[in-house]
mmCIF file of C-alpha atoms in Angstrom:
data_model
loop_
_atom_site.group_PDB
_atom_site.id
_atom_site.type_symbol
_atom_site.label_atom_id
_atom_site.label_comp_id
_atom_site.label_asym_id
_atom_site.label_seq_id
_atom_site.Cartn_x
_atom_site.Cartn_y
_atom_site.Cartn_z
ATOM 1 C CA UNK S 270 26.351 4.613 -182.601
ATOM 2 C CA UNK S 271 29.670 5.604 -183.841
ATOM 3 C CA UNK S 272 30.928 8.787 -182.385
ATOM 4 C CA UNK S 273 34.678 10.035 -181.037
ATOM 5 C CA UNK S 274 34.393 10.363 -177.268
ATOM 6 C CA UNK S 275 38.030 10.366 -176.142
ATOM 7 C CA UNK S 276 40.067 9.665 -178.896
ATOM 8 C CA UNK S 277 43.742 8.658 -177.451
ATOM 9 C CA UNK S 278 46.527 9.203 -179.417
ATOM 10 C CA UNK S 279 49.740 6.686 -179.531
ATOM 11 C CA UNK S 280 52.970 6.968 -181.396
ATOM 12 C CA UNK S 281 52.584 4.963 -184.473
ATOM 13 C CA UNK S 282 48.739 4.684 -184.266
ATOM 14 C CA UNK S 283 45.748 6.574 -185.405
ATOM 15 C CA UNK S 284 42.397 7.562 -183.447
ATOM 16 C CA UNK S 285 39.100 6.632 -184.734
ATOM 17 C CA UNK S 286 35.938 8.139 -184.882
ATOM 18 C CA UNK S 287 32.490 7.193 -186.398
ATOM 19 C CA UNK S 288 29.328 5.555 -185.830
ATOM 20 C CA UNK S 289 28.543 2.024 -184.553
ATOM 21 C CA UNK S 290 25.726 0.717 -182.076
ATOM 22 C CA UNK S 291 25.520 -1.945 -179.443
ATOM 23 C CA UNK S 292 22.114 -3.731 -178.572
ATOM 24 C CA UNK S 293 22.466 -3.504 -175.184
ATOM 25 C CA UNK S 294 19.906 -0.857 -173.293
ATOM 26 C CA UNK S 295 21.321 2.490 -172.659
ATOM 27 C CA UNK S 296 19.338 3.814 -169.915
ATOM 28 C CA UNK S 297 20.998 2.260 -166.895
ATOM 29 C CA UNK S 298 24.532 1.450 -165.352
ATOM 30 C CA UNK S 299 25.033 -2.363 -166.269
ATOM 31 C CA UNK S 300 24.415 -4.623 -163.257
ATOM 32 C CA UNK S 301 27.406 -7.274 -162.485
ATOM 33 C CA UNK S 302 25.129 -9.630 -164.791
ATOM 34 C CA UNK S 303 25.008 -7.484 -167.461
ATOM 35 C CA UNK S 304 28.890 -6.687 -167.559
ATOM 36 C CA UNK S 305 29.456 -10.736 -167.812
ATOM 37 C CA UNK S 306 26.667 -11.144 -170.581
ATOM 38 C CA UNK S 307 27.633 -11.112 -174.149
ATOM 39 C CA UNK S 308 27.437 -8.111 -176.182
ATOM 40 C CA UNK S 309 26.248 -8.320 -179.828
ATOM 41 C CA UNK S 310 27.347 -5.169 -181.800
ATOM 42 C CA UNK S 311 25.948 -4.169 -185.064
ATOM 43 C CA UNK S 312 26.840 -1.334 -187.551
ATOM 44 C CA UNK S 313 23.968 1.669 -187.542
ATOM 45 C CA UNK S 314 25.291 4.788 -188.406
ATOM 46 C CA UNK S 315 23.053 7.903 -189.137
ATOM 47 C CA UNK S 316 22.994 9.327 -192.357
ATOM 48 C CA UNK S 317 25.732 12.124 -191.737
ATOM 49 C CA UNK S 318 29.160 13.376 -192.480
ATOM 50 C CA UNK S 319 31.635 12.345 -189.965
ATOM 51 C CA UNK S 320 35.359 14.104 -189.443
ATOM 52 C CA UNK S 321 38.274 12.058 -188.540
ATOM 53 C CA UNK S 322 42.188 12.924 -187.687
ATOM 54 C CA UNK S 323 44.747 10.041 -188.333
ATOM 55 C CA UNK S 324 47.985 10.560 -186.607
ATOM 56 C CA UNK S 325 51.317 8.808 -186.960
ATOM 57 C CA UNK S 326 54.435 9.560 -185.589
ATOM 58 C CA UNK S 327 57.814 7.989 -186.947
ATOM 59 C CA UNK S 328 61.098 7.869 -185.587
ATOM 60 C CA UNK S 329 59.318 8.201 -182.301
ATOM 61 C CA UNK S 330 62.238 7.850 -179.869
ATOM 62 C CA UNK S 331 64.706 9.036 -182.388
ATOM 63 C CA UNK S 332 66.514 12.477 -183.054
ATOM 64 C CA UNK S 333 64.098 13.482 -185.803
ATOM 65 C CA UNK S 334 60.824 12.590 -185.286
ATOM 66 C CA UNK S 335 58.062 13.075 -187.715
ATOM 67 C CA UNK S 336 54.254 13.621 -186.712
ATOM 68 C CA UNK S 337 51.866 13.243 -189.888
ATOM 69 C CA UNK S 338 48.203 14.210 -189.806
ATOM 70 C CA UNK S 339 45.663 13.277 -192.371
ATOM 71 C CA UNK S 340 42.429 15.059 -191.730
ATOM 72 C CA UNK S 341 39.540 13.791 -193.639
ATOM 73 C CA UNK S 342 35.494 13.325 -193.801
ATOM 74 C CA UNK S 343 33.348 10.524 -194.219
ATOM 75 C CA UNK S 344 29.706 10.957 -195.696
ATOM 76 C CA UNK S 345 27.733 7.621 -194.796
ATOM 77 C CA UNK S 346 24.463 6.949 -196.414
ATOM 78 C CA UNK S 347 21.996 3.926 -195.600
ATOM 79 C CA UNK S 348 20.386 2.193 -198.711
ATOM 80 C CA UNK S 349 18.317 -0.833 -197.645
ATOM 81 C CA UNK S 350 20.669 -3.356 -195.419
ATOM 82 C CA UNK S 351 23.901 -1.487 -196.659
ATOM 83 C CA UNK S 352 25.856 1.696 -195.917
ATOM 84 C CA UNK S 353 27.822 3.628 -198.431
ATOM 85 C CA UNK S 354 30.766 5.472 -196.920
ATOM 86 C CA UNK S 355 32.493 8.275 -199.307
ATOM 87 C CA UNK S 356 35.940 9.431 -197.983
ATOM 88 C CA UNK S 357 37.353 12.616 -198.902
ATOM 89 C CA UNK S 358 40.591 14.414 -197.548
ATOM 90 C CA UNK S 359 40.346 17.881 -195.865
ATOM 91 C CA UNK S 360 44.331 18.230 -195.119
ATOM 92 C CA UNK S 361 47.669 16.740 -194.689
ATOM 93 C CA UNK S 362 49.892 18.020 -192.381
ATOM 94 C CA UNK S 363 53.518 16.817 -191.344
ATOM 95 C CA UNK S 364 54.923 18.246 -187.914
ATOM 96 C CA UNK S 365 51.753 21.023 -188.238
ATOM 97 C CA UNK S 366 52.281 22.526 -191.780
ATOM 98 C CA UNK S 367 51.153 21.439 -195.173
ATOM 99 C CA UNK S 368 52.880 17.896 -196.051
ATOM 100 C CA UNK S 369 55.599 18.721 -199.149
ATOM 101 C CA UNK S 370 54.392 17.371 -202.327
ATOM 102 C CA UNK S 371 50.754 17.169 -201.471
ATOM 103 C CA UNK S 372 49.037 19.815 -203.592
ATOM 104 C CA UNK S 373 45.439 21.483 -203.114
ATOM 105 C CA UNK S 374 44.477 19.538 -206.345
ATOM 106 C CA UNK S 375 45.643 16.062 -205.054
ATOM 107 C CA UNK S 376 43.474 16.672 -201.886
ATOM 108 C CA UNK S 377 40.245 17.361 -204.146
ATOM 109 C CA UNK S 378 40.943 14.511 -206.688
ATOM 110 C CA UNK S 379 40.817 12.021 -203.533
ATOM 111 C CA UNK S 380 37.613 9.846 -203.291
ATOM 112 C CA UNK S 381 37.329 6.271 -201.463
ATOM 113 C CA UNK S 382 33.855 4.788 -201.900
ATOM 114 C CA UNK S 383 33.128 1.869 -199.340
ATOM 115 C CA UNK S 384 30.128 -0.258 -199.113
ATOM 116 C CA UNK S 385 29.561 -1.950 -196.061
ATOM 117 C CA UNK S 386 26.823 -4.875 -194.453
ATOM 118 C CA UNK S 387 25.395 -4.726 -191.230
ATOM 119 C CA UNK S 388 27.933 -5.460 -189.298
ATOM 120 C CA UNK S 389 30.543 -3.064 -190.651
ATOM 121 C CA UNK S 390 32.401 -5.445 -192.871
ATOM 122 C CA UNK S 391 33.451 -4.105 -196.354
ATOM 123 C CA UNK S 392 31.435 -5.481 -199.106
ATOM 124 C CA UNK S 393 33.290 -3.635 -202.077
ATOM 125 C CA UNK S 394 35.484 -0.505 -202.596
ATOM 126 C CA UNK S 395 36.407 1.798 -205.038
ATOM 127 C CA UNK S 396 38.992 4.821 -205.179
ATOM 128 C CA UNK S 397 39.892 7.697 -207.304
ATOM 129 C CA UNK S 398 42.949 9.637 -206.834
ATOM 130 C CA UNK S 399 44.206 7.744 -203.728
ATOM 131 C CA UNK S 400 48.007 6.805 -204.947
ATOM 132 C CA UNK S 401 50.059 8.435 -202.380
ATOM 133 C CA UNK S 402 47.461 8.434 -199.460
ATOM 134 C CA UNK S 403 46.449 4.566 -199.183
ATOM 135 C CA UNK S 404 48.485 1.515 -199.787
ATOM 136 C CA UNK S 405 47.911 -0.495 -202.762
ATOM 137 C CA UNK S 406 44.326 -2.482 -202.365
ATOM 138 C CA UNK S 407 43.267 -0.420 -199.401
ATOM 139 C CA UNK S 408 39.843 -0.569 -198.975
ATOM 140 C CA UNK S 409 38.849 2.339 -196.775
ATOM 141 C CA UNK S 410 40.854 4.931 -194.658
ATOM 142 C CA UNK S 411 40.982 2.705 -191.636
ATOM 143 C CA UNK S 412 37.864 3.993 -189.908
ATOM 144 C CA UNK S 413 35.882 0.807 -190.411
ATOM 145 C CA UNK S 414 35.888 -2.866 -188.596
ATOM 146 C CA UNK S 415 33.552 -5.565 -188.882
ATOM 147 C CA UNK S 416 31.861 -7.302 -185.680
ATOM 148 C CA UNK S 417 31.808 -11.015 -185.535
ATOM 149 C CA UNK S 418 28.239 -12.489 -185.578
ATOM 150 C CA UNK S 419 28.403 -13.583 -182.056
ATOM 151 C CA UNK S 420 28.479 -11.765 -179.151
ATOM 152 C CA UNK S 421 31.465 -10.812 -176.912
ATOM 153 C CA UNK S 422 32.577 -10.541 -173.358
ATOM 154 C CA UNK S 423 35.012 -8.057 -172.103
ATOM 155 C CA UNK S 424 38.590 -9.423 -173.092
ATOM 156 C CA UNK S 425 37.400 -11.242 -175.882
ATOM 157 C CA UNK S 426 39.206 -10.859 -179.159
ATOM 158 C CA UNK S 427 38.746 -11.486 -183.132
ATOM 159 C CA UNK S 428 40.892 -11.188 -186.450
ATOM 160 C CA UNK S 429 40.343 -9.880 -189.536
ATOM 161 C CA UNK S 430 42.718 -10.813 -192.669
ATOM 162 C CA UNK S 431 43.782 -7.746 -194.777
ATOM 163 C CA UNK S 432 45.705 -9.338 -197.086
ATOM 164 C CA UNK S 433 49.535 -8.739 -196.191
ATOM 165 C CA UNK S 434 48.687 -8.198 -192.277
ATOM 166 C CA UNK S 435 46.177 -9.267 -189.801
ATOM 167 C CA UNK S 436 44.512 -6.824 -187.549
ATOM 168 C CA UNK S 437 43.023 -8.051 -184.073
ATOM 169 C CA UNK S 438 40.554 -6.553 -182.142
ATOM 170 C CA UNK S 439 39.672 -7.001 -178.482
ATOM 171 C CA UNK S 440 36.575 -5.916 -176.710
ATOM 172 C CA UNK S 441 37.743 -4.413 -173.322
ATOM 173 C CA UNK S 442 34.111 -3.592 -172.144
ATOM 174 C CA UNK S 443 31.664 -0.914 -171.461
ATOM 175 C CA UNK S 444 31.991 1.953 -169.479
ATOM 176 C CA UNK S 445 29.221 4.900 -168.648
ATOM 177 C CA UNK S 446 30.486 8.453 -169.736
ATOM 178 C CA UNK S 447 27.845 11.074 -168.571
ATOM 179 C CA UNK S 448 24.840 9.812 -170.362
ATOM 180 C CA UNK S 449 26.373 7.365 -172.418
ATOM 181 C CA UNK S 450 27.596 3.898 -172.561
ATOM 182 C CA UNK S 451 30.598 3.532 -174.239
ATOM 183 C CA UNK S 452 32.206 0.242 -175.618
ATOM 184 C CA UNK S 453 35.887 0.337 -175.737
ATOM 185 C CA UNK S 454 37.923 -1.918 -178.213
ATOM 186 C CA UNK S 455 41.601 -2.251 -178.503
ATOM 187 C CA UNK S 456 43.069 -2.696 -182.319
ATOM 188 C CA UNK S 457 46.668 -4.170 -183.160
ATOM 189 C CA UNK S 458 48.343 -5.288 -186.530
ATOM 190 C CA UNK S 459 50.915 -7.804 -187.549
ATOM 191 C CA UNK S 460 52.012 -9.600 -190.553
ATOM 192 C CA UNK S 461 53.659 -12.981 -191.496
ATOM 193 C CA UNK S 462 57.198 -11.254 -191.146
ATOM 194 C CA UNK S 463 56.941 -10.863 -187.368
ATOM 195 C CA UNK S 464 55.934 -7.256 -187.610
ATOM 196 C CA UNK S 465 53.866 -5.743 -185.285
ATOM 197 C CA UNK S 466 52.082 -2.518 -183.741
ATOM 198 C CA UNK S 467 52.993 -2.708 -180.096
ATOM 199 C CA UNK S 468 50.575 0.077 -178.793
ATOM 200 C CA UNK S 469 47.460 -0.356 -180.053
ATOM 201 C CA UNK S 470 44.830 2.350 -181.528
ATOM 202 C CA UNK S 471 42.050 2.614 -178.692
ATOM 203 C CA UNK S 472 38.487 2.891 -180.392
ATOM 204 C CA UNK S 473 35.602 4.229 -178.444
ATOM 205 C CA UNK S 474 32.018 4.219 -179.508
ATOM 206 C CA UNK S 475 28.737 4.439 -177.919
#
């Protein structure tokens, strides 16, 4: 199930936490055969509210870098084979202080409701008060990614079309962390004009 275990913070990228689960057994260290076998993942969060932090650094190597931080919560409710994820914003910070121009009423008015299927794919989305926080046409706050219907081996990747850009996910493999088995993924984005995020966002899920 999706949970933030050891989020890695990268320049220009955000960290993610949430709920996902894999079908592999959890009670033993994977054997060499298991490591080579494809793993089929599905989206299976518990009904709960999950808290996230998305951090972006601009002009990282320049003389006046800026770090923005968006703290938000996502309440997930399951209904039949679908999941409804309602995102609300708790704080918007720039260099550790409240972002200029973002008022308390703007934070309270924000609500982005997303419906997802058992693979984590977005079925529908509806936003209220989202202007200024997410781009036009954004269907979530970046916490969702859908799994392919087939199993994945370490090193395999798949793409998702997000309209003006493409997101590439890569499955790095499964490791043991304490009593949990952790799947590691990398996320990068590119557009048709040659723009690309060089440093991937690291996604860790149990």
